[in-house]
PDB file of C-alpha atoms and ligand atoms in Angstrom:
ATOM      1  CA  UNK A   1     -15.174 -10.391  12.640  1.00 89.00           C
ATOM      2  CA  UNK A   2     -18.394  -8.403  12.173  1.00 95.00           C
ATOM      3  CA  UNK A   3     -20.039  -6.685   9.263  1.00 95.00           C
ATOM      4  CA  UNK A   4     -20.466  -2.989   9.790  1.00 96.00           C
ATOM      5  CA  UNK A   5     -21.609   0.003   7.840  1.00 96.00           C
ATOM      6  CA  UNK A   6     -19.606   3.213   8.091  1.00 96.00           C
ATOM      7  CA  UNK A   7     -21.225   6.411   7.045  1.00 97.00           C
ATOM      8  CA  UNK A   8     -19.228   9.300   5.513  1.00 97.00           C
ATOM      9  CA  UNK A   9     -19.810  12.849   6.587  1.00 97.00           C
ATOM     10  CA  UNK A  10     -22.761  13.118   4.182  1.00 97.00           C
ATOM     11  CA  UNK A  11     -24.442   9.889   5.303  1.00 98.00           C
ATOM     12  CA  UNK A  12     -23.326   7.794   2.335  1.00 97.00           C
ATOM     13  CA  UNK A  13     -22.668   4.230   3.422  1.00 96.00           C
ATOM     14  CA  UNK A  14     -19.548   2.069   3.124  1.00 95.00           C
ATOM     15  CA  UNK A  15     -20.041  -1.534   4.113  1.00 95.00           C
ATOM     16  CA  UNK A  16     -16.939  -3.038   5.820  1.00 95.00           C
ATOM     17  CA  UNK A  17     -15.711  -5.792   8.119  1.00 95.00           C
ATOM     18  CA  UNK A  18     -14.440  -4.977  11.532  1.00 96.00           C
ATOM     19  CA  UNK A  19     -12.018  -7.127  13.492  1.00 95.00           C
ATOM     20  CA  UNK A  20     -10.225  -6.201  16.722  1.00 93.00           C
ATOM     21  CA  UNK A  21     -10.975  -2.536  16.277  1.00 92.00           C
ATOM     22  CA  UNK A  22      -9.758  -2.329  12.749  1.00 93.00           C
ATOM     23  CA  UNK A  23     -11.930  -1.869   9.608  1.00 95.00           C
ATOM     24  CA  UNK A  24     -11.353  -3.889   6.420  1.00 95.00           C
ATOM     25  CA  UNK A  25     -12.852  -3.852   2.923  1.00 91.00           C
ATOM     26  CA  UNK A  26     -16.022  -5.817   2.605  1.00 89.00           C
ATOM     27  CA  UNK A  27     -14.444  -8.051   0.019  1.00 86.00           C
ATOM     28  CA  UNK A  28     -11.639  -8.961   2.431  1.00 87.00           C
ATOM     29  CA  UNK A  29     -10.850 -12.630   3.062  1.00 92.00           C
ATOM     30  CA  UNK A  30     -12.005 -12.871   6.678  1.00 94.00           C
ATOM     31  CA  UNK A  31     -10.328 -16.202   7.288  1.00 94.00           C
ATOM     32  CA  UNK A  32      -6.999 -14.855   6.149  1.00 95.00           C
ATOM     33  CA  UNK A  33      -7.292 -11.776   8.330  1.00 95.00           C
ATOM     34  CA  UNK A  34      -8.279 -13.678  11.484  1.00 95.00           C
ATOM     35  CA  UNK A  35      -5.508 -16.276  10.986  1.00 95.00           C
ATOM     36  CA  UNK A  36      -2.771 -13.949   9.735  1.00 95.00           C
ATOM     37  CA  UNK A  37      -0.508 -14.444  12.766  1.00 94.00           C
ATOM     38  CA  UNK A  38      -0.469 -18.195  12.178  1.00 94.00           C
ATOM     39  CA  UNK A  39       1.089 -18.124   8.700  1.00 96.00           C
ATOM     40  CA  UNK A  40       4.390 -20.045   8.857  1.00 96.00           C
ATOM     41  CA  UNK A  41       7.183 -17.642   7.952  1.00 97.00           C
ATOM     42  CA  UNK A  42      10.325 -18.574   6.146  1.00 98.00           C
ATOM     43  CA  UNK A  43      13.709 -16.862   6.660  1.00 98.00           C
ATOM     44  CA  UNK A  44      13.928 -15.878   3.033  1.00 98.00           C
ATOM     45  CA  UNK A  45      10.448 -14.378   2.778  1.00 98.00           C
ATOM     46  CA  UNK A  46      10.334 -10.826   1.357  1.00 98.00           C
ATOM     47  CA  UNK A  47       7.404  -8.744   2.596  1.00 98.00           C
ATOM     48  CA  UNK A  48       6.242  -5.480   0.993  1.00 98.00           C
ATOM     49  CA  UNK A  49       4.492  -3.377   3.591  1.00 98.00           C
ATOM     50  CA  UNK A  50       2.513  -0.252   2.665  1.00 98.00           C
ATOM     51  CA  UNK A  51      -0.608   1.677   3.518  1.00 98.00           C
ATOM     52  CA  UNK A  52      -3.231   1.079   0.746  1.00 97.00           C
ATOM     53  CA  UNK A  53      -2.764   3.219  -2.348  1.00 98.00           C
ATOM     54  CA  UNK A  54       0.943   3.857  -1.815  1.00 98.00           C
ATOM     55  CA  UNK A  55       2.066   2.124  -5.056  1.00 98.00           C
ATOM     56  CA  UNK A  56       2.197  -1.428  -3.651  1.00 98.00           C
ATOM     57  CA  UNK A  57       1.333  -2.958  -7.046  1.00 97.00           C
ATOM     58  CA  UNK A  58       4.228  -1.119  -8.664  1.00 98.00           C
ATOM     59  CA  UNK A  59       6.848  -2.267  -6.123  1.00 98.00           C
ATOM     60  CA  UNK A  60       5.498  -5.833  -6.125  1.00 98.00           C
ATOM     61  CA  UNK A  61       5.710  -5.939  -9.890  1.00 97.00           C
ATOM     62  CA  UNK A  62       9.249  -4.628  -9.971  1.00 98.00           C
ATOM     63  CA  UNK A  63      10.306  -6.969  -7.129  1.00 98.00           C
ATOM     64  CA  UNK A  64       8.935 -10.102  -8.743  1.00 98.00           C
ATOM     65  CA  UNK A  65      10.750  -9.364 -11.970  1.00 98.00           C
ATOM     66  CA  UNK A  66      13.966  -8.658 -10.175  1.00 98.00           C
ATOM     67  CA  UNK A  67      13.613 -11.995  -8.421  1.00 98.00           C
ATOM     68  CA  UNK A  68      12.783 -13.748 -11.684  1.00 98.00           C
ATOM     69  CA  UNK A  69      15.567 -12.133 -13.577  1.00 98.00           C
ATOM     70  CA  UNK A  70      13.393 -11.458 -16.620  1.00 98.00           C
ATOM     71  CA  UNK A  71      10.474  -9.289 -17.643  1.00 98.00           C
ATOM     72  CA  UNK A  72       7.021 -10.873 -17.108  1.00 96.00           C
ATOM     73  CA  UNK A  73       4.073 -10.121 -19.322  1.00 92.00           C
ATOM     74  CA  UNK A  74       1.061 -11.309 -17.427  1.00 91.00           C
ATOM     75  CA  UNK A  75      -1.919  -9.659 -15.578  1.00 89.00           C
ATOM     76  CA  UNK A  76      -1.225 -11.404 -12.309  1.00 91.00           C
ATOM     77  CA  UNK A  77      -1.470  -9.002  -9.402  1.00 91.00           C
ATOM     78  CA  UNK A  78      -0.001  -8.823  -5.907  1.00 94.00           C
ATOM     79  CA  UNK A  79      -3.228 -10.301  -4.370  1.00 92.00           C
ATOM     80  CA  UNK A  80      -1.660 -13.756  -4.911  1.00 94.00           C
ATOM     81  CA  UNK A  81       0.878 -12.985  -2.170  1.00 96.00           C
ATOM     82  CA  UNK A  82      -1.149 -10.658   0.045  1.00 96.00           C
ATOM     83  CA  UNK A  83      -1.180 -12.018   3.557  1.00 96.00           C
ATOM     84  CA  UNK A  84      -4.645 -10.753   4.509  1.00 94.00           C
ATOM     85  CA  UNK A  85      -6.262 -11.571   1.181  1.00 93.00           C
ATOM     86  CA  UNK A  86      -4.848 -14.744  -0.376  1.00 95.00           C
ATOM     87  CA  UNK A  87      -5.960 -18.151   1.002  1.00 95.00           C
ATOM     88  CA  UNK A  88      -3.238 -19.235   3.380  1.00 95.00           C
ATOM     89  CA  UNK A  89      -2.906 -22.640   1.672  1.00 96.00           C
ATOM     90  CA  UNK A  90      -1.887 -20.787  -1.492  1.00 97.00           C
ATOM     91  CA  UNK A  91       0.697 -18.755   0.469  1.00 97.00           C
ATOM     92  CA  UNK A  92       2.077 -21.960   1.999  1.00 96.00           C
ATOM     93  CA  UNK A  93       2.272 -23.482  -1.506  1.00 97.00           C
ATOM     94  CA  UNK A  94       4.423 -20.683  -2.884  1.00 97.00           C
ATOM     95  CA  UNK A  95       8.025 -21.565  -3.660  1.00 97.00           C
ATOM     96  CA  UNK A  96      10.900 -19.704  -1.936  1.00 97.00           C
ATOM     97  CA  UNK A  97      11.803 -16.931  -1.819  1.00 97.00           C
ATOM     98  CA  UNK A  98       8.210 -15.865  -1.447  1.00 98.00           C
ATOM     99  CA  UNK A  99       7.276 -12.312  -2.315  1.00 98.00           C
ATOM    100  CA  UNK A 100       4.557 -11.387   0.135  1.00 98.00           C
ATOM    101  CA  UNK A 101       2.732  -8.118   0.748  1.00 98.00           C
ATOM    102  CA  UNK A 102       0.442  -6.573   3.301  1.00 97.00           C
ATOM    103  CA  UNK A 103      -1.207  -3.370   4.523  1.00 97.00           C
ATOM    104  CA  UNK A 104      -0.838  -4.530   8.147  1.00 95.00           C
ATOM    105  CA  UNK A 105       1.234  -3.066  10.891  1.00 94.00           C
ATOM    106  CA  UNK A 106       4.088  -5.260  12.170  1.00 94.00           C
ATOM    107  CA  UNK A 107       2.291  -5.967  15.452  1.00 91.00           C
ATOM    108  CA  UNK A 108      -0.612  -7.649  13.556  1.00 92.00           C
ATOM    109  CA  UNK A 109       1.774  -9.851  11.467  1.00 95.00           C
ATOM    110  CA  UNK A 110       3.323 -13.203  12.388  1.00 95.00           C
ATOM    111  CA  UNK A 111       5.957 -12.795  15.151  1.00 93.00           C
ATOM    112  CA  UNK A 112       8.370 -14.893  13.102  1.00 96.00           C
ATOM    113  CA  UNK A 113       8.876 -12.031  10.705  1.00 97.00           C
ATOM    114  CA  UNK A 114      10.986 -10.374  13.409  1.00 97.00           C
ATOM    115  CA  UNK A 115      12.503 -13.637  14.765  1.00 96.00           C
ATOM    116  CA  UNK A 116      13.603 -14.808  11.326  1.00 97.00           C
ATOM    117  CA  UNK A 117      14.677 -11.319  10.257  1.00 97.00           C
ATOM    118  CA  UNK A 118      12.792 -11.376   6.981  1.00 98.00           C
ATOM    119  CA  UNK A 119      13.512  -8.653   4.465  1.00 98.00           C
ATOM    120  CA  UNK A 120      10.876  -5.901   4.511  1.00 98.00           C
ATOM    121  CA  UNK A 121      10.283  -3.386   1.781  1.00 98.00           C
ATOM    122  CA  UNK A 122       8.469  -0.541   3.453  1.00 98.00           C
ATOM    123  CA  UNK A 123       6.803   1.805   1.039  1.00 98.00           C
ATOM    124  CA  UNK A 124       5.427   5.292   1.788  1.00 98.00           C
ATOM    125  CA  UNK A 125       3.356   7.806  -0.238  1.00 98.00           C
ATOM    126  CA  UNK A 126       2.245  11.246   0.813  1.00 98.00           C
ATOM    127  CA  UNK A 127      -1.176  11.026   2.513  1.00 98.00           C
ATOM    128  CA  UNK A 128      -2.913  13.662   0.385  1.00 98.00           C
ATOM    129  CA  UNK A 129      -2.379  11.653  -2.780  1.00 98.00           C
ATOM    130  CA  UNK A 130      -3.247   8.481  -0.873  1.00 98.00           C
ATOM    131  CA  UNK A 131      -6.592   9.952   0.174  1.00 98.00           C
ATOM    132  CA  UNK A 132      -7.435  10.993  -3.423  1.00 98.00           C
ATOM    133  CA  UNK A 133      -6.334   7.633  -4.760  1.00 98.00           C
ATOM    134  CA  UNK A 134      -8.393   5.789  -2.097  1.00 97.00           C
ATOM    135  CA  UNK A 135     -11.463   7.845  -2.802  1.00 97.00           C
ATOM    136  CA  UNK A 136     -11.380   7.176  -6.533  1.00 96.00           C
ATOM    137  CA  UNK A 137     -10.605   3.504  -5.965  1.00 94.00           C
ATOM    138  CA  UNK A 138     -13.539   2.989  -3.667  1.00 93.00           C
ATOM    139  CA  UNK A 139     -15.870   4.881  -5.991  1.00 93.00           C
ATOM    140  CA  UNK A 140     -15.091   2.355  -8.752  1.00 89.00           C
ATOM    141  CA  UNK A 141     -15.276  -0.784  -6.625  1.00 87.00           C
ATOM    142  CA  UNK A 142     -18.616  -2.521  -7.171  1.00 84.00           C
ATOM    143  CA  UNK A 143     -18.273  -4.197  -3.670  1.00 85.00           C
ATOM    144  CA  UNK A 144     -18.916  -0.863  -1.968  1.00 88.00           C
ATOM    145  CA  UNK A 145     -21.522   0.689  -4.243  1.00 90.00           C
ATOM    146  CA  UNK A 146     -20.365   3.958  -2.699  1.00 94.00           C
ATOM    147  CA  UNK A 147     -21.737   7.187  -4.137  1.00 95.00           C
ATOM    148  CA  UNK A 148     -20.307   9.610  -1.650  1.00 98.00           C
ATOM    149  CA  UNK A 149     -18.755  12.962  -2.427  1.00 98.00           C
ATOM    150  CA  UNK A 150     -15.023  13.816  -1.933  1.00 98.00           C
ATOM    151  CA  UNK A 151     -15.904  16.585   0.531  1.00 97.00           C
ATOM    152  CA  UNK A 152     -17.685  13.986   2.693  1.00 98.00           C
ATOM    153  CA  UNK A 153     -14.922  11.420   2.370  1.00 98.00           C
ATOM    154  CA  UNK A 154     -11.600  13.145   2.811  1.00 98.00           C
ATOM    155  CA  UNK A 155     -11.634  14.051   6.490  1.00 98.00           C
ATOM    156  CA  UNK A 156     -13.050  10.716   7.556  1.00 97.00           C
ATOM    157  CA  UNK A 157     -10.482   8.820   5.525  1.00 98.00           C
ATOM    158  CA  UNK A 158      -7.639  10.882   6.993  1.00 98.00           C
ATOM    159  CA  UNK A 159      -9.092  10.350  10.535  1.00 98.00           C
ATOM    160  CA  UNK A 160      -8.997   6.575   9.841  1.00 97.00           C
ATOM    161  CA  UNK A 161     -12.708   5.768   9.758  1.00 97.00           C
ATOM    162  CA  UNK A 162     -12.568   3.678   6.655  1.00 96.00           C
ATOM    163  CA  UNK A 163     -10.790   0.428   5.748  1.00 94.00           C
ATOM    164  CA  UNK A 164      -7.324  -0.103   7.054  1.00 96.00           C
ATOM    165  CA  UNK A 165      -7.786   2.943   9.335  1.00 97.00           C
ATOM    166  CA  UNK A 166      -5.438   5.899   9.455  1.00 98.00           C
ATOM    167  CA  UNK A 167      -2.322   6.499   7.335  1.00 98.00           C
ATOM    168  CA  UNK A 168      -0.860   8.297  10.355  1.00 98.00           C
ATOM    169  CA  UNK A 169      -1.395   5.355  12.723  1.00 98.00           C
ATOM    170  CA  UNK A 170       0.128   3.072  10.141  1.00 98.00           C
ATOM    171  CA  UNK A 171       3.187   5.198   9.434  1.00 98.00           C
ATOM    172  CA  UNK A 172       3.860   6.172  12.985  1.00 98.00           C
ATOM    173  CA  UNK A 173       3.515   2.583  14.102  1.00 97.00           C
ATOM    174  CA  UNK A 174       5.955   1.400  11.403  1.00 96.00           C
ATOM    175  CA  UNK A 175       8.454   4.096  12.329  1.00 97.00           C
ATOM    176  CA  UNK A 176       8.309   2.974  15.950  1.00 97.00           C
ATOM    177  CA  UNK A 177       8.790  -0.695  14.921  1.00 96.00           C
ATOM    178  CA  UNK A 178      11.792   0.318  12.774  1.00 96.00           C
ATOM    179  CA  UNK A 179      13.302   2.002  15.890  1.00 96.00           C
ATOM    180  CA  UNK A 180      12.524  -1.057  18.091  1.00 96.00           C
ATOM    181  CA  UNK A 181      14.042  -3.510  15.574  1.00 96.00           C
ATOM    182  CA  UNK A 182      17.198  -2.023  14.168  1.00 96.00           C
ATOM    183  CA  UNK A 183      18.308  -5.574  13.419  1.00 96.00           C
ATOM    184  CA  UNK A 184      15.545  -6.028  10.820  1.00 97.00           C
ATOM    185  CA  UNK A 185      16.553  -5.564   7.180  1.00 98.00           C
ATOM    186  CA  UNK A 186      14.102  -2.895   6.017  1.00 98.00           C
ATOM    187  CA  UNK A 187      14.354  -0.926   2.768  1.00 98.00           C
ATOM    188  CA  UNK A 188      12.264   2.285   2.986  1.00 98.00           C
ATOM    189  CA  UNK A 189      11.024   3.480  -0.370  1.00 98.00           C
ATOM    190  CA  UNK A 190       8.994   6.536  -1.168  1.00 98.00           C
ATOM    191  CA  UNK A 191       6.502   6.683  -4.070  1.00 98.00           C
ATOM    192  CA  UNK A 192       7.587  10.244  -4.815  1.00 98.00           C
ATOM    193  CA  UNK A 193      11.276   9.197  -5.060  1.00 98.00           C
ATOM    194  CA  UNK A 194      10.269   6.391  -7.483  1.00 98.00           C
ATOM    195  CA  UNK A 195       8.373   8.849  -9.606  1.00 98.00           C
ATOM    196  CA  UNK A 196      11.269  11.266  -9.549  1.00 98.00           C
ATOM    197  CA  UNK A 197      13.879   8.741 -10.614  1.00 98.00           C
ATOM    198  CA  UNK A 198      12.690   5.130 -10.883  1.00 98.00           C
ATOM    199  CA  UNK A 199      16.106   3.835 -12.040  1.00 98.00           C
ATOM    200  CA  UNK A 200      17.731   5.153  -8.879  1.00 98.00           C
ATOM    201  CA  UNK A 201      15.077   3.584  -6.673  1.00 98.00           C
ATOM    202  CA  UNK A 202      15.055   0.243  -8.532  1.00 98.00           C
ATOM    203  CA  UNK A 203      18.818   0.087  -8.093  1.00 98.00           C
ATOM    204  CA  UNK A 204      18.212   0.275  -4.320  1.00 98.00           C
ATOM    205  CA  UNK A 205      15.600  -2.442  -4.567  1.00 98.00           C
ATOM    206  CA  UNK A 206      17.885  -4.626  -6.698  1.00 98.00           C
ATOM    207  CA  UNK A 207      20.685  -4.233  -4.136  1.00 98.00           C
ATOM    208  CA  UNK A 208      18.388  -4.933  -1.209  1.00 98.00           C
ATOM    209  CA  UNK A 209      16.955  -8.097  -2.756  1.00 98.00           C
ATOM    210  CA  UNK A 210      20.473  -9.204  -3.675  1.00 98.00           C
ATOM    211  CA  UNK A 211      19.430  -9.752  -7.208  1.00 98.00           C
ATOM    212  CA  UNK A 212      22.171  -7.743  -8.806  1.00 97.00           C
ATOM    213  CA  UNK A 213      20.663  -7.552 -12.247  1.00 98.00           C
ATOM    214  CA  UNK A 214      22.709  -4.670 -13.616  1.00 95.00           C
ATOM    215  CA  UNK A 215      21.692  -1.434 -15.287  1.00 96.00           C
ATOM    216  CA  UNK A 216      20.742  -2.910 -18.664  1.00 97.00           C
ATOM    217  CA  UNK A 217      17.967  -4.951 -17.060  1.00 98.00           C
ATOM    218  CA  UNK A 218      17.033  -2.161 -14.725  1.00 98.00           C
ATOM    219  CA  UNK A 219      16.494   0.299 -17.641  1.00 98.00           C
ATOM    220  CA  UNK A 220      14.144  -2.227 -19.214  1.00 98.00           C
ATOM    221  CA  UNK A 221      12.450  -2.845 -15.895  1.00 98.00           C
ATOM    222  CA  UNK A 222      11.744   0.900 -15.434  1.00 98.00           C
ATOM    223  CA  UNK A 223       9.969   0.989 -18.772  1.00 97.00           C
ATOM    224  CA  UNK A 224       8.128  -2.271 -18.252  1.00 97.00           C
ATOM    225  CA  UNK A 225       6.883  -1.330 -14.763  1.00 98.00           C
ATOM    226  CA  UNK A 226       6.091   2.343 -15.652  1.00 97.00           C
ATOM    227  CA  UNK A 227       2.556   3.427 -15.105  1.00 96.00           C
ATOM    228  CA  UNK A 228       1.766   3.158 -18.815  1.00 94.00           C
ATOM    229  CA  UNK A 229       3.411  -0.227 -19.029  1.00 94.00           C
ATOM    230  CA  UNK A 230       1.483  -1.689 -16.145  1.00 94.00           C
ATOM    231  CA  UNK A 231      -1.802  -0.066 -17.006  1.00 91.00           C
ATOM    232  CA  UNK A 232      -1.697  -1.625 -20.457  1.00 90.00           C
ATOM    233  CA  UNK A 233      -0.709  -5.030 -19.232  1.00 89.00           C
ATOM    234  CA  UNK A 234      -3.157  -5.405 -16.370  1.00 87.00           C
ATOM    235  CA  UNK A 235      -6.304  -4.983 -18.389  1.00 68.00           C
ATOM    236  CA  UNK A 236      -8.501  -7.637 -16.789  1.00 58.00           C
ATOM    237  CA  UNK A 237     -11.329  -6.368 -14.605  1.00 49.00           C
ATOM    238  CA  UNK A 238     -11.796  -9.674 -12.779  1.00 50.00           C
ATOM    239  CA  UNK A 239     -10.664  -9.262  -9.155  1.00 48.00           C
ATOM    240  CA  UNK A 240     -10.028 -13.003  -8.961  1.00 50.00           C
ATOM    241  CA  UNK A 241      -7.111 -12.975 -11.293  1.00 47.00           C
ATOM    242  CA  UNK A 242      -6.252  -9.433 -12.178  1.00 49.00           C
ATOM    243  CA  UNK A 243      -6.437  -5.770 -11.348  1.00 57.00           C
ATOM    244  CA  UNK A 244      -9.213  -4.209  -9.407  1.00 71.00           C
ATOM    245  CA  UNK A 245     -10.820  -1.621 -11.625  1.00 73.00           C
ATOM    246  CA  UNK A 246      -9.362   1.696 -10.597  1.00 80.00           C
ATOM    247  CA  UNK A 247      -6.019   0.378  -9.393  1.00 90.00           C
ATOM    248  CA  UNK A 248      -4.227   2.145 -12.296  1.00 92.00           C
ATOM    249  CA  UNK A 249      -5.783   5.593 -12.247  1.00 94.00           C
ATOM    250  CA  UNK A 250      -3.234   8.443 -12.888  1.00 96.00           C
ATOM    251  CA  UNK A 251      -0.004   7.406 -11.232  1.00 97.00           C
ATOM    252  CA  UNK A 252       1.310  10.925 -10.497  1.00 98.00           C
ATOM    253  CA  UNK A 253       2.551  12.983  -7.581  1.00 98.00           C
ATOM    254  CA  UNK A 254       0.433  16.004  -6.590  1.00 98.00           C
ATOM    255  CA  UNK A 255      -2.975  15.097  -8.009  1.00 98.00           C
ATOM    256  CA  UNK A 256      -4.328  16.105  -4.623  1.00 98.00           C
ATOM    257  CA  UNK A 257      -4.106  19.673  -5.745  1.00 98.00           C
ATOM    258  CA  UNK A 258      -7.058  18.983  -8.079  1.00 98.00           C
ATOM    259  CA  UNK A 259      -9.135  17.742  -5.226  1.00 98.00           C
ATOM    260  CA  UNK A 260      -8.256  19.507  -1.984  1.00 98.00           C
ATOM    261  CA  UNK A 261     -10.070  22.852  -1.505  1.00 98.00           C
ATOM    262  CA  UNK A 262      -8.032  25.575   0.324  1.00 98.00           C
ATOM    263  CA  UNK A 263     -10.072  24.884   3.448  1.00 98.00           C
ATOM    264  CA  UNK A 264      -9.489  21.165   3.278  1.00 98.00           C
ATOM    265  CA  UNK A 265      -5.858  21.735   2.657  1.00 98.00           C
ATOM    266  CA  UNK A 266      -5.527  24.075   5.697  1.00 98.00           C
ATOM    267  CA  UNK A 267      -7.315  21.548   7.891  1.00 98.00           C
ATOM    268  CA  UNK A 268      -5.117  18.748   6.639  1.00 98.00           C
ATOM    269  CA  UNK A 269      -1.841  20.658   7.071  1.00 98.00           C
ATOM    270  CA  UNK A 270      -2.727  21.444  10.708  1.00 98.00           C
ATOM    271  CA  UNK A 271      -3.664  17.850  11.383  1.00 98.00           C
ATOM    272  CA  UNK A 272      -0.464  16.636   9.685  1.00 98.00           C
ATOM    273  CA  UNK A 273       1.716  18.995  11.683  1.00 98.00           C
ATOM    274  CA  UNK A 274       0.175  17.807  14.916  1.00 98.00           C
ATOM    275  CA  UNK A 275       0.320  14.094  14.157  1.00 98.00           C
ATOM    276  CA  UNK A 276       3.809  14.151  12.663  1.00 98.00           C
ATOM    277  CA  UNK A 277       5.433  16.631  15.099  1.00 98.00           C
ATOM    278  CA  UNK A 278       7.759  13.961  16.574  1.00 97.00           C
ATOM    279  CA  UNK A 279       8.477  12.197  13.345  1.00 97.00           C
ATOM    280  CA  UNK A 280      11.371  13.140  11.160  1.00 94.00           C
ATOM    281  CA  UNK A 281      10.237  11.414   7.970  1.00 97.00           C
ATOM    282  CA  UNK A 282      10.524  13.584   4.895  1.00 97.00           C
ATOM    283  CA  UNK A 283       7.246  13.187   3.108  1.00 98.00           C
ATOM    284  CA  UNK A 284       7.115  15.107  -0.171  1.00 98.00           C
ATOM    285  CA  UNK A 285       3.712  16.273  -1.381  1.00 98.00           C
ATOM    286  CA  UNK A 286       4.954  17.590  -4.709  1.00 98.00           C
ATOM    287  CA  UNK A 287       8.016  17.071  -6.882  1.00 98.00           C
ATOM    288  CA  UNK A 288      10.135  20.037  -8.127  1.00 95.00           C
TER     289      UNK A 288
HETATM  290  P1  A3P B 301      -3.488   6.887  -8.224  1.00 61.85           P
HETATM  291  O1  A3P B 301      -4.840   6.473  -7.867  1.00 61.85           O
HETATM  292  O2  A3P B 301      -3.064   8.199  -7.602  1.00 61.85           O
HETATM  293  O3  A3P B 301      -3.272   6.884  -9.725  1.00 61.85           O
HETATM  294  P2  A3P B 301      -1.517   0.536  -4.594  1.00 61.85           P
HETATM  295  O4  A3P B 301      -0.829  -0.268  -5.608  1.00 61.85           O
HETATM  296  O5  A3P B 301      -0.872   0.560  -3.288  1.00 61.85           O
HETATM  297  O6  A3P B 301      -2.935   0.091  -4.534  1.00 61.85           O
HETATM  298  O7  A3P B 301      -1.561   2.017  -5.101  1.00 61.85           O
HETATM  299  C1  A3P B 301      -2.288   2.436  -6.264  1.00 61.85           C
HETATM  300  C2  A3P B 301      -1.746   3.758  -6.738  1.00 61.85           C
HETATM  301  O8  A3P B 301      -0.458   3.563  -7.292  1.00 61.85           O
HETATM  302  C3  A3P B 301      -2.593   4.409  -7.790  1.00 61.85           C
HETATM  303  O9  A3P B 301      -2.460   5.788  -7.627  1.00 61.85           O
HETATM  304  C4  A3P B 301      -1.942   3.878  -9.070  1.00 61.85           C
HETATM  305  O10 A3P B 301      -2.218   4.591 -10.186  1.00 61.85           O
HETATM  306  C5  A3P B 301      -0.507   4.015  -8.660  1.00 61.85           C
HETATM  307  N1  A3P B 301       0.367   3.078  -9.492  1.00 61.85           N
HETATM  308  C6  A3P B 301       0.198   1.825  -9.752  1.00 61.85           C
HETATM  309  N2  A3P B 301       1.213   1.365 -10.581  1.00 61.85           N
HETATM  310  C7  A3P B 301       1.971   2.443 -10.782  1.00 61.85           C
HETATM  311  C8  A3P B 301       3.162   2.604 -11.597  1.00 61.85           C
HETATM  312  N3  A3P B 301       3.631   1.606 -12.232  1.00 61.85           N
HETATM  313  N4  A3P B 301       3.681   3.808 -11.595  1.00 61.85           N
HETATM  314  C9  A3P B 301       3.198   4.841 -10.914  1.00 61.85           C
HETATM  315  N5  A3P B 301       2.048   4.760 -10.126  1.00 61.85           N
HETATM  316  C10 A3P B 301       1.457   3.523 -10.089  1.00 61.85           C
END
């Protein structure tokens, strides 16, 4: 694990950690990252896997309330069960079924996840909104002290130079793993589908988790885990026990249109077409 500084296209610096060719945020828990493959996995573990800024907090929040069977009113965040962030003793101390989450590819995670056929909730969001969300998140994080401009950030983020690398590498790798492991119980959710109809998507999650809470509860859950609901609840700015500042920003589909210039958009679309040419995922960049 080494400390590195990555420069954006305008020369503004982003301090990061690097380990085995992958970059991580400079506030990462290096011990948890290095030892991630050693975490003892349980058969009933549930793991939410998503590229950063895909709505992981949202799905984690909804999942934990489905598992609990009641609405929860605290500011606790998914960091408590994040495999590369939480101290591993804390993860070991969690009671079953554990709700875990990660931004890692399957190949970097403990092998037992496959052997024990853990349930995986795999969440996707269109990479234009991801890039915008990531930029705004990083700007607000005091750990980075980053002052760079969007035009110097976007391409490098898309090309995977910043923390957690490339959305394309992440997604294509997960698609490949899904093909290799048809036996794995994986629920694929899309942020855009959840925004379009959160009740419909929470029904899928409810069924997948086997919680069977019924529509009355799911209606309340939609409201409670809406962007407005979560934004109000998670007011703390202390990263130790609550939301990182900037986690709850806008919570919409298509904000990228306010950021991408026509030239950036053209470049992105060409890059997307090339990288995704063999992938049949339907990624929606806007909603009707
Ligand atoms: P924006 O920056 O576009 O607003 P993650 O949880 O993976 O870090 O993703 C954060 C993104 O999800 C942010 O996107 C955030 O606003 C959005 N988000 C968080 N909770 C949400 C919710 N309940 N409903 C809709 N979007 C949500």
